[in-house]
């Protein structure tokens, strides 16, 4: 089968690799019809993680089941399914509490927790930017889709990661109807956090970034854009709230945050939120931060290379703010969000800028990594069909 394989920093090739196959009676095999390039894929693409050369990328996947293991009871061949990026067993201490993002069974390293497809330090699992994907514990991990799945793939594929992840940011920030919320980052996850806050009925949502094309997307769905190349987000929000600040905020950028001139500063968005959010407000952090950054010393400093970020903790403590962190437990939200899509209440495909074939993955990575104008979200179709139609 063909797959998009990481060959080293800023090098992805599409090549033949061994077919995915059943390795355990609970496995299923999915023919991938739609798979996304995620902003967090770029950390690996740029060589800023421990991701090994030769592995297949891709953790935002959906497709059609083509084979099931002998112990699979629910999922059937022919069904369309979307796959949470978290790979979970469903029966460990963490999974029993709904914390599938920190499953203890699927992570082979005893001092780590959590697993994912095609992701650094998240187990040996291959990614779904390929024609086929092996899905462990298919009955537990696969979310079955309805009759409109083939025609609405660009909506449903967002359930694999960015829609639940953006929603999780608003959950950790305790966004409620009427709240005034600020989101740092207008990439795909930031746009989903913005969208989720609006779906929850937030009174005003500001979205801060310095990429004009992404800010236009935020404005299109009803947010107030803040161009950080021209305005200080904290000043904008305080001026609009009698000096109080936002009720809550979401961090959707991560450790490679940088200013409009390109200077990296892992503390940039965190300190921006501490400044922008009011006393006793809540902050949800879903942007990726890692304990080791292979390129961190050169890009930022020795401290940042070890995942140590100098945030304004004194001000955060003084303001009595609360901060939630970590990757999203996708299964906690994906069923309800699926039903919002099916019911016509949510259309997360608004973020999609490009639908391409798998063969075009190397070019797509180049454009997405360069933040070229208009490349807000790339969707790949390994079977050559998008939303039920030939591309």
CSV table of C-alpha atoms in Angstrom, one decimal:
chain,number,residue,atom,x,y,z
A,1,UNK,CA,0.0,0.0,0.0
A,2,UNK,CA,1.1,3.6,-0.4
A,3,UNK,CA,1.8,5.8,2.6
A,4,UNK,CA,3.2,9.3,3.5
A,5,UNK,CA,6.5,8.4,5.2
A,6,UNK,CA,8.6,10.7,7.3
A,7,UNK,CA,12.2,10.5,6.0
A,8,UNK,CA,13.8,13.3,8.2
A,9,UNK,CA,13.4,17.0,8.9
A,10,UNK,CA,11.1,18.6,6.3
A,11,UNK,CA,11.1,15.4,4.1
A,12,UNK,CA,8.0,13.4,3.5
A,13,UNK,CA,7.8,10.9,0.6
A,14,UNK,CA,4.9,8.8,-0.6
A,15,UNK,CA,6.1,5.2,-1.1
A,16,UNK,CA,5.0,1.6,-1.0
A,17,UNK,CA,5.1,0.1,2.5
A,18,UNK,CA,3.8,-3.3,3.8
A,19,UNK,CA,0.0,-3.5,4.0
A,20,UNK,CA,-1.7,-3.0,7.3
A,21,UNK,CA,-2.9,-6.3,8.7
A,22,UNK,CA,-4.8,-7.9,11.6
A,23,UNK,CA,-2.3,-8.5,14.4
A,24,UNK,CA,-4.8,-9.2,17.3
A,25,UNK,CA,-8.3,-10.6,17.3
A,26,UNK,CA,-9.7,-7.2,18.4
A,27,UNK,CA,-8.2,-5.3,15.4
A,28,UNK,CA,-10.0,-3.9,12.5
A,29,UNK,CA,-8.5,-2.7,9.1
A,30,UNK,CA,-9.8,0.6,7.7
A,31,UNK,CA,-9.5,1.7,4.1
A,32,UNK,CA,-8.6,5.4,4.7
A,33,UNK,CA,-10.8,7.7,2.6
A,34,UNK,CA,-10.0,11.0,4.3
A,35,UNK,CA,-7.0,11.9,6.5
A,36,UNK,CA,-5.8,15.3,7.6
A,37,UNK,CA,-2.5,17.0,8.1
A,38,UNK,CA,-2.5,18.4,11.6
A,39,UNK,CA,-0.6,21.3,13.0
A,40,UNK,CA,1.0,18.9,15.4
A,41,UNK,CA,2.3,16.8,12.5
A,42,UNK,CA,4.5,19.8,11.7
A,43,UNK,CA,6.4,19.4,15.0
A,44,UNK,CA,7.5,16.0,13.7
A,45,UNK,CA,7.9,17.2,10.1
A,46,UNK,CA,10.3,19.9,11.3
A,47,UNK,CA,12.4,17.4,13.3
A,48,UNK,CA,11.4,19.0,16.6
A,49,UNK,CA,10.4,15.6,18.2
A,50,UNK,CA,11.8,12.1,18.6
A,51,UNK,CA,9.7,10.8,15.7
A,52,UNK,CA,11.6,8.1,13.9
A,53,UNK,CA,12.4,8.2,10.1
A,54,UNK,CA,10.6,5.6,8.2
A,55,UNK,CA,7.3,5.9,10.1
A,56,UNK,CA,4.0,6.8,8.5
A,57,UNK,CA,2.4,10.1,9.6
A,58,UNK,CA,-1.3,10.8,10.2
A,59,UNK,CA,-3.5,10.7,13.3
A,60,UNK,CA,-6.7,12.3,12.0
A,61,UNK,CA,-8.3,9.5,10.1
A,62,UNK,CA,-11.7,8.2,8.8
A,63,UNK,CA,-12.6,5.5,6.3
A,64,UNK,CA,-14.4,2.3,5.5
A,65,UNK,CA,-13.9,-0.9,7.4
A,66,UNK,CA,-12.6,-3.7,5.1
A,67,UNK,CA,-11.6,-6.4,7.6
A,68,UNK,CA,-12.4,-7.3,11.3
A,69,UNK,CA,-10.6,-9.6,13.7
A,70,UNK,CA,-12.2,-12.7,15.1
A,71,UNK,CA,-13.1,-11.1,18.4
A,72,UNK,CA,-14.8,-8.0,16.9
A,73,UNK,CA,-18.5,-7.9,17.7
A,74,UNK,CA,-19.9,-4.5,16.9
A,75,UNK,CA,-18.1,-2.9,14.0
A,76,UNK,CA,-18.9,-4.5,10.6
A,77,UNK,CA,-17.2,-4.6,7.2
A,78,UNK,CA,-18.4,-1.8,4.9
A,79,UNK,CA,-19.2,0.7,7.7
A,80,UNK,CA,-17.7,4.2,7.7
A,81,UNK,CA,-15.9,5.0,10.9
A,82,UNK,CA,-13.9,7.9,12.3
A,83,UNK,CA,-11.0,7.1,14.6
A,84,UNK,CA,-10.0,9.1,17.6
A,85,UNK,CA,-6.3,9.9,17.5
A,86,UNK,CA,-6.0,8.4,21.0
A,87,UNK,CA,-5.6,4.6,20.8
A,88,UNK,CA,-7.1,3.2,23.9
A,89,UNK,CA,-7.9,-0.3,25.3
A,90,UNK,CA,-11.1,0.6,27.1
A,91,UNK,CA,-10.4,-1.5,30.2
A,92,UNK,CA,-7.3,0.0,32.1
A,93,UNK,CA,-7.6,2.3,35.1
A,94,UNK,CA,-7.4,5.4,33.0
A,95,UNK,CA,-9.9,4.3,30.3
A,96,UNK,CA,-12.4,3.2,32.9
A,97,UNK,CA,-12.4,6.9,34.1
A,98,UNK,CA,-12.8,8.2,30.5
A,99,UNK,CA,-9.2,9.2,30.3
A,100,UNK,CA,-8.5,7.4,27.0
A,101,UNK,CA,-5.9,10.1,26.3
A,102,UNK,CA,-3.7,8.5,28.9
A,103,UNK,CA,-4.4,4.8,28.3
A,104,UNK,CA,-1.9,2.6,30.2
A,105,UNK,CA,-2.3,-0.5,28.0
A,106,UNK,CA,-1.5,0.8,24.5
A,107,UNK,CA,1.6,2.8,25.5
A,108,UNK,CA,4.5,0.3,25.7
A,109,UNK,CA,6.8,2.5,27.8
A,110,UNK,CA,6.0,1.9,31.5
A,111,UNK,CA,6.9,5.5,32.4
A,112,UNK,CA,4.6,7.0,29.8
A,113,UNK,CA,0.8,7.0,29.1
A,114,UNK,CA,-1.3,7.4,26.1
A,115,UNK,CA,-1.0,6.3,22.5
A,116,UNK,CA,-1.7,7.6,19.0
A,117,UNK,CA,-1.3,6.8,15.3
A,118,UNK,CA,1.9,8.1,13.7
A,119,UNK,CA,3.0,10.3,16.6
A,120,UNK,CA,6.2,10.8,18.6
A,121,UNK,CA,6.4,9.1,22.0
A,122,UNK,CA,2.9,7.7,21.6
A,123,UNK,CA,3.7,4.1,20.8
A,124,UNK,CA,4.8,2.2,17.7
A,125,UNK,CA,1.5,2.6,15.7
A,126,UNK,CA,1.7,3.7,12.1
A,127,UNK,CA,-0.3,6.7,10.9
A,128,UNK,CA,-3.3,6.9,8.6
A,129,UNK,CA,-1.9,9.0,5.8
A,130,UNK,CA,-1.9,5.8,3.9
A,131,UNK,CA,-4.3,3.5,2.0
A,132,UNK,CA,-5.0,1.2,5.0
A,133,UNK,CA,-4.8,1.6,8.8
A,134,UNK,CA,-4.7,-1.1,11.5
A,135,UNK,CA,-7.0,0.0,14.4
A,136,UNK,CA,-6.4,-1.8,17.7
A,137,UNK,CA,-9.5,-2.6,19.8
A,138,UNK,CA,-11.8,-1.6,16.9
A,139,UNK,CA,-15.0,-2.0,18.8
A,140,UNK,CA,-13.9,0.5,21.4
A,141,UNK,CA,-12.0,3.0,19.3
A,142,UNK,CA,-14.0,3.3,16.1
A,143,UNK,CA,-17.0,5.7,16.1
A,144,UNK,CA,-19.5,4.5,13.5
A,145,UNK,CA,-21.0,7.1,11.2
A,146,UNK,CA,-24.4,7.3,9.5
A,147,UNK,CA,-25.7,7.2,6.0
A,148,UNK,CA,-24.4,10.6,5.2
A,149,UNK,CA,-20.8,9.7,6.0
A,150,UNK,CA,-19.5,9.4,2.4
A,151,UNK,CA,-20.9,12.7,1.4
A,152,UNK,CA,-19.8,14.7,4.5
A,153,UNK,CA,-16.3,13.3,5.1
A,154,UNK,CA,-14.7,16.7,5.5
A,155,UNK,CA,-17.0,17.4,8.4
A,156,UNK,CA,-16.8,13.9,10.1
A,157,UNK,CA,-13.0,13.6,9.8
A,158,UNK,CA,-12.7,16.6,12.1
A,159,UNK,CA,-14.0,14.3,14.9
A,160,UNK,CA,-10.7,12.4,14.9
A,161,UNK,CA,-8.9,15.3,16.6
A,162,UNK,CA,-9.3,19.0,16.0
A,163,UNK,CA,-13.0,19.4,16.8
A,164,UNK,CA,-12.9,17.4,20.1
A,165,UNK,CA,-9.5,19.0,20.9
A,166,UNK,CA,-10.8,22.5,20.4
A,167,UNK,CA,-13.9,21.6,22.4
A,168,UNK,CA,-11.7,20.2,25.2
A,169,UNK,CA,-9.9,23.5,25.4
A,170,UNK,CA,-13.2,25.3,26.1
A,171,UNK,CA,-14.2,22.6,28.6
A,172,UNK,CA,-11.0,23.1,30.6
A,173,UNK,CA,-11.6,26.8,30.4
A,174,UNK,CA,-15.2,26.3,31.6
A,175,UNK,CA,-16.7,28.4,28.8
A,176,UNK,CA,-20.4,29.0,29.4
A,177,UNK,CA,-23.2,30.9,27.7
A,178,UNK,CA,-22.6,34.6,27.8
A,179,UNK,CA,-18.8,34.3,28.6
A,180,UNK,CA,-16.2,36.5,27.1
A,181,UNK,CA,-13.5,34.2,25.8
A,182,UNK,CA,-10.1,34.7,24.1
A,183,UNK,CA,-8.4,32.1,22.0
A,184,UNK,CA,-4.7,32.3,21.2
A,185,UNK,CA,-4.0,30.7,17.9
A,186,UNK,CA,-6.1,30.7,14.7
A,187,UNK,CA,-4.7,27.5,13.3
A,188,UNK,CA,-7.1,24.6,12.8
A,189,UNK,CA,-7.4,23.8,16.6
A,190,UNK,CA,-7.7,27.4,17.5
A,191,UNK,CA,-10.5,27.8,15.0
A,192,UNK,CA,-12.2,24.8,16.5
A,193,UNK,CA,-11.8,26.2,20.0
A,194,UNK,CA,-13.3,29.4,18.7
A,195,UNK,CA,-16.1,27.5,17.0
A,196,UNK,CA,-16.8,25.5,20.1
A,197,UNK,CA,-17.0,28.6,22.3
A,198,UNK,CA,-19.5,30.1,19.9
A,199,UNK,CA,-21.5,26.8,19.8
A,200,UNK,CA,-21.6,27.0,23.6
A,201,UNK,CA,-23.1,30.5,23.5
A,202,UNK,CA,-20.2,32.6,24.5
A,203,UNK,CA,-21.1,36.3,24.3
A,204,UNK,CA,-17.9,37.4,22.7
A,205,UNK,CA,-14.9,35.4,21.4
A,206,UNK,CA,-11.7,37.0,20.4
A,207,UNK,CA,-9.2,35.0,18.3
A,208,UNK,CA,-5.5,36.2,18.3
A,209,UNK,CA,-3.0,35.4,15.7
A,210,UNK,CA,-0.8,37.1,13.1
A,211,UNK,CA,-1.8,35.1,10.0
A,212,UNK,CA,-4.4,37.2,8.2
A,213,UNK,CA,-5.9,34.3,6.3
A,214,UNK,CA,-6.6,32.4,9.5
A,215,UNK,CA,-8.0,35.5,11.2
A,216,UNK,CA,-10.4,35.9,8.3
A,217,UNK,CA,-11.7,32.3,8.9
A,218,UNK,CA,-12.3,33.2,12.6
A,219,UNK,CA,-14.2,36.4,11.6
A,220,UNK,CA,-16.3,34.4,9.2
A,221,UNK,CA,-17.7,32.3,12.0
A,222,UNK,CA,-18.4,35.2,14.3
A,223,UNK,CA,-15.3,35.8,16.3
A,224,UNK,CA,-13.5,39.1,16.8
A,225,UNK,CA,-10.0,38.9,15.2
A,226,UNK,CA,-6.9,40.3,16.9
A,227,UNK,CA,-3.9,40.6,14.6
A,228,UNK,CA,-1.0,40.3,17.0
A,229,UNK,CA,1.3,42.0,14.5
A,230,UNK,CA,-0.7,45.2,15.1
A,231,UNK,CA,-2.5,44.9,18.5
A,232,UNK,CA,-1.8,43.6,22.0
A,233,UNK,CA,-4.5,41.0,22.8
A,234,UNK,CA,-4.6,41.8,26.5
A,235,UNK,CA,-5.0,45.5,25.8
A,236,UNK,CA,-7.8,44.8,23.3
A,237,UNK,CA,-9.7,42.5,25.7
A,238,UNK,CA,-9.3,44.7,28.8
A,239,UNK,CA,-10.4,47.8,26.9
A,240,UNK,CA,-13.6,45.9,25.9
A,241,UNK,CA,-14.3,44.6,29.5
A,242,UNK,CA,-13.8,47.7,31.7
A,243,UNK,CA,-10.3,46.5,32.4
A,244,UNK,CA,-11.4,43.2,33.9
A,245,UNK,CA,-10.2,40.8,31.1
A,246,UNK,CA,-11.8,37.8,29.5
A,247,UNK,CA,-13.7,35.3,31.6
A,248,UNK,CA,-11.6,32.5,30.2
A,249,UNK,CA,-9.1,31.6,27.5
A,250,UNK,CA,-7.7,28.8,25.3
A,251,UNK,CA,-4.1,28.2,24.3
A,252,UNK,CA,-4.0,26.5,20.9
A,253,UNK,CA,-0.5,27.1,19.6
A,254,UNK,CA,2.1,25.2,21.7
A,255,UNK,CA,5.8,25.2,22.3
A,256,UNK,CA,6.7,26.6,18.9
A,257,UNK,CA,4.8,29.8,19.4
A,258,UNK,CA,6.5,32.7,17.7
A,259,UNK,CA,6.0,36.4,17.2
A,260,UNK,CA,5.2,38.0,13.8
A,261,UNK,CA,8.9,38.3,13.1
A,262,UNK,CA,9.3,34.5,13.5
A,263,UNK,CA,11.2,34.6,16.9
A,264,UNK,CA,10.2,31.5,18.9
A,265,UNK,CA,9.1,31.9,22.5
A,266,UNK,CA,7.3,29.0,24.2
A,267,UNK,CA,5.9,31.3,26.9
A,268,UNK,CA,4.5,33.8,24.5
A,269,UNK,CA,0.9,32.6,24.3
A,270,UNK,CA,0.8,31.4,27.9
A,271,UNK,CA,1.8,34.7,29.3
A,272,UNK,CA,-0.5,36.4,26.9
A,273,UNK,CA,-3.4,34.4,28.4
A,274,UNK,CA,-2.3,35.1,32.0
A,275,UNK,CA,-2.4,38.8,31.1
A,276,UNK,CA,-5.7,38.7,29.2
A,277,UNK,CA,-7.8,36.6,31.5
A,278,UNK,CA,-9.4,38.1,34.5
A,279,UNK,CA,-8.8,37.4,38.2
A,280,UNK,CA,-10.0,33.8,39.0
A,281,UNK,CA,-10.6,33.1,35.3
A,282,UNK,CA,-9.9,29.7,33.7
A,283,UNK,CA,-7.3,28.8,31.0
A,284,UNK,CA,-7.4,25.6,28.8
A,285,UNK,CA,-4.1,24.6,27.2
A,286,UNK,CA,-4.3,22.1,24.3
A,287,UNK,CA,-1.4,23.4,22.2
A,288,UNK,CA,1.4,20.8,22.3
A,289,UNK,CA,4.2,21.2,24.9
A,290,UNK,CA,6.8,18.4,25.2
A,291,UNK,CA,9.4,17.4,27.9
A,292,UNK,CA,12.2,17.2,25.2
A,293,UNK,CA,12.6,19.4,22.1
A,294,UNK,CA,15.5,18.3,19.9
A,295,UNK,CA,15.6,21.7,18.2
A,296,UNK,CA,14.8,23.7,21.3
A,297,UNK,CA,18.3,24.8,22.3
A,298,UNK,CA,19.0,26.4,18.9
A,299,UNK,CA,15.5,27.9,18.5
A,300,UNK,CA,15.0,29.1,22.0
A,301,UNK,CA,17.5,28.0,24.7
A,302,UNK,CA,18.7,25.1,26.8
A,303,UNK,CA,15.9,25.4,29.3
A,304,UNK,CA,13.2,25.2,26.6
A,305,UNK,CA,15.0,22.2,25.0
A,306,UNK,CA,14.0,20.4,28.3
A,307,UNK,CA,10.5,21.6,28.2
A,308,UNK,CA,11.0,24.2,30.9
A,309,UNK,CA,8.9,27.3,30.0
A,310,UNK,CA,9.3,30.5,31.9
A,311,UNK,CA,5.7,31.6,32.4
A,312,UNK,CA,4.4,34.5,34.6
A,313,UNK,CA,3.4,32.1,37.4
A,314,UNK,CA,3.6,34.8,40.0
A,315,UNK,CA,0.9,36.8,38.2
A,316,UNK,CA,-1.1,33.7,37.5
A,317,UNK,CA,-1.1,32.8,41.2
A,318,UNK,CA,-1.8,36.4,42.2
A,319,UNK,CA,-4.9,36.4,39.9
A,320,UNK,CA,-6.1,33.1,41.3
A,321,UNK,CA,-6.4,31.6,37.8
A,322,UNK,CA,-6.9,28.0,37.0
A,323,UNK,CA,-5.1,26.2,34.1
A,324,UNK,CA,-6.0,22.8,32.6
A,325,UNK,CA,-3.5,21.1,30.2
A,326,UNK,CA,-3.0,18.1,28.0
A,327,UNK,CA,-4.3,16.3,25.0
A,328,UNK,CA,-8.0,15.7,24.6
A,329,UNK,CA,-9.8,12.5,25.5
A,330,UNK,CA,-11.5,12.4,22.1
A,331,UNK,CA,-14.0,9.7,23.0
A,332,UNK,CA,-15.5,11.9,25.8
A,333,UNK,CA,-16.8,14.3,23.1
A,334,UNK,CA,-16.8,12.7,19.6
A,335,UNK,CA,-20.2,11.0,19.8
A,336,UNK,CA,-22.1,14.2,20.8
A,337,UNK,CA,-20.1,16.3,18.3
A,338,UNK,CA,-20.9,13.7,15.6
A,339,UNK,CA,-24.6,14.1,16.4
A,340,UNK,CA,-24.3,17.9,16.1
A,341,UNK,CA,-22.9,17.4,12.6
A,342,UNK,CA,-25.5,14.9,11.7
A,343,UNK,CA,-28.2,17.2,12.9
A,344,UNK,CA,-26.9,20.1,10.9
A,345,UNK,CA,-25.9,22.1,14.0
A,346,UNK,CA,-22.2,22.0,13.3
A,347,UNK,CA,-20.1,22.1,10.1
A,348,UNK,CA,-16.4,22.0,11.1
A,349,UNK,CA,-15.3,21.6,7.5
A,350,UNK,CA,-15.3,25.4,7.2
A,351,UNK,CA,-11.6,25.2,8.1
A,352,UNK,CA,-10.7,23.1,5.0
A,353,UNK,CA,-8.7,25.0,2.4
A,354,UNK,CA,-7.3,22.1,0.3
A,355,UNK,CA,-8.5,18.6,-0.7
A,356,UNK,CA,-5.6,16.7,-2.3
A,357,UNK,CA,-4.6,13.1,-3.2
A,358,UNK,CA,-2.2,11.2,-1.0
A,359,UNK,CA,0.5,11.6,-3.8
A,360,UNK,CA,0.4,15.3,-3.1
A,361,UNK,CA,1.3,15.0,0.6
A,362,UNK,CA,4.9,16.2,0.2
A,363,UNK,CA,3.8,19.4,-1.5
A,364,UNK,CA,1.0,19.9,1.1
A,365,UNK,CA,3.4,19.6,4.0
A,366,UNK,CA,5.7,22.2,2.4
A,367,UNK,CA,2.9,24.7,2.0
A,368,UNK,CA,1.2,24.0,5.4
A,369,UNK,CA,4.6,24.2,7.2
A,370,UNK,CA,5.4,27.5,5.5
A,371,UNK,CA,2.0,28.9,6.6
A,372,UNK,CA,1.5,30.0,3.0
A,373,UNK,CA,-1.5,32.2,2.6
A,374,UNK,CA,-4.7,30.3,2.3
A,375,UNK,CA,-3.3,26.9,3.4
A,376,UNK,CA,-5.4,26.7,6.6
A,377,UNK,CA,-6.3,23.0,6.6
A,378,UNK,CA,-5.2,20.2,4.2
A,379,UNK,CA,-7.3,17.1,3.7
A,380,UNK,CA,-5.9,14.1,1.8
A,381,UNK,CA,-8.0,11.4,0.1
A,382,UNK,CA,-5.9,8.2,-0.4
A,383,UNK,CA,-8.8,6.7,-2.4
A,384,UNK,CA,-9.0,9.7,-4.7
A,385,UNK,CA,-12.5,10.5,-3.6
A,386,UNK,CA,-13.6,13.5,-1.5
A,387,UNK,CA,-17.1,13.7,0.0
A,388,UNK,CA,-18.2,10.8,-2.3
A,389,UNK,CA,-16.9,12.4,-5.4
A,390,UNK,CA,-13.8,11.8,-7.5
A,391,UNK,CA,-11.2,14.5,-7.1
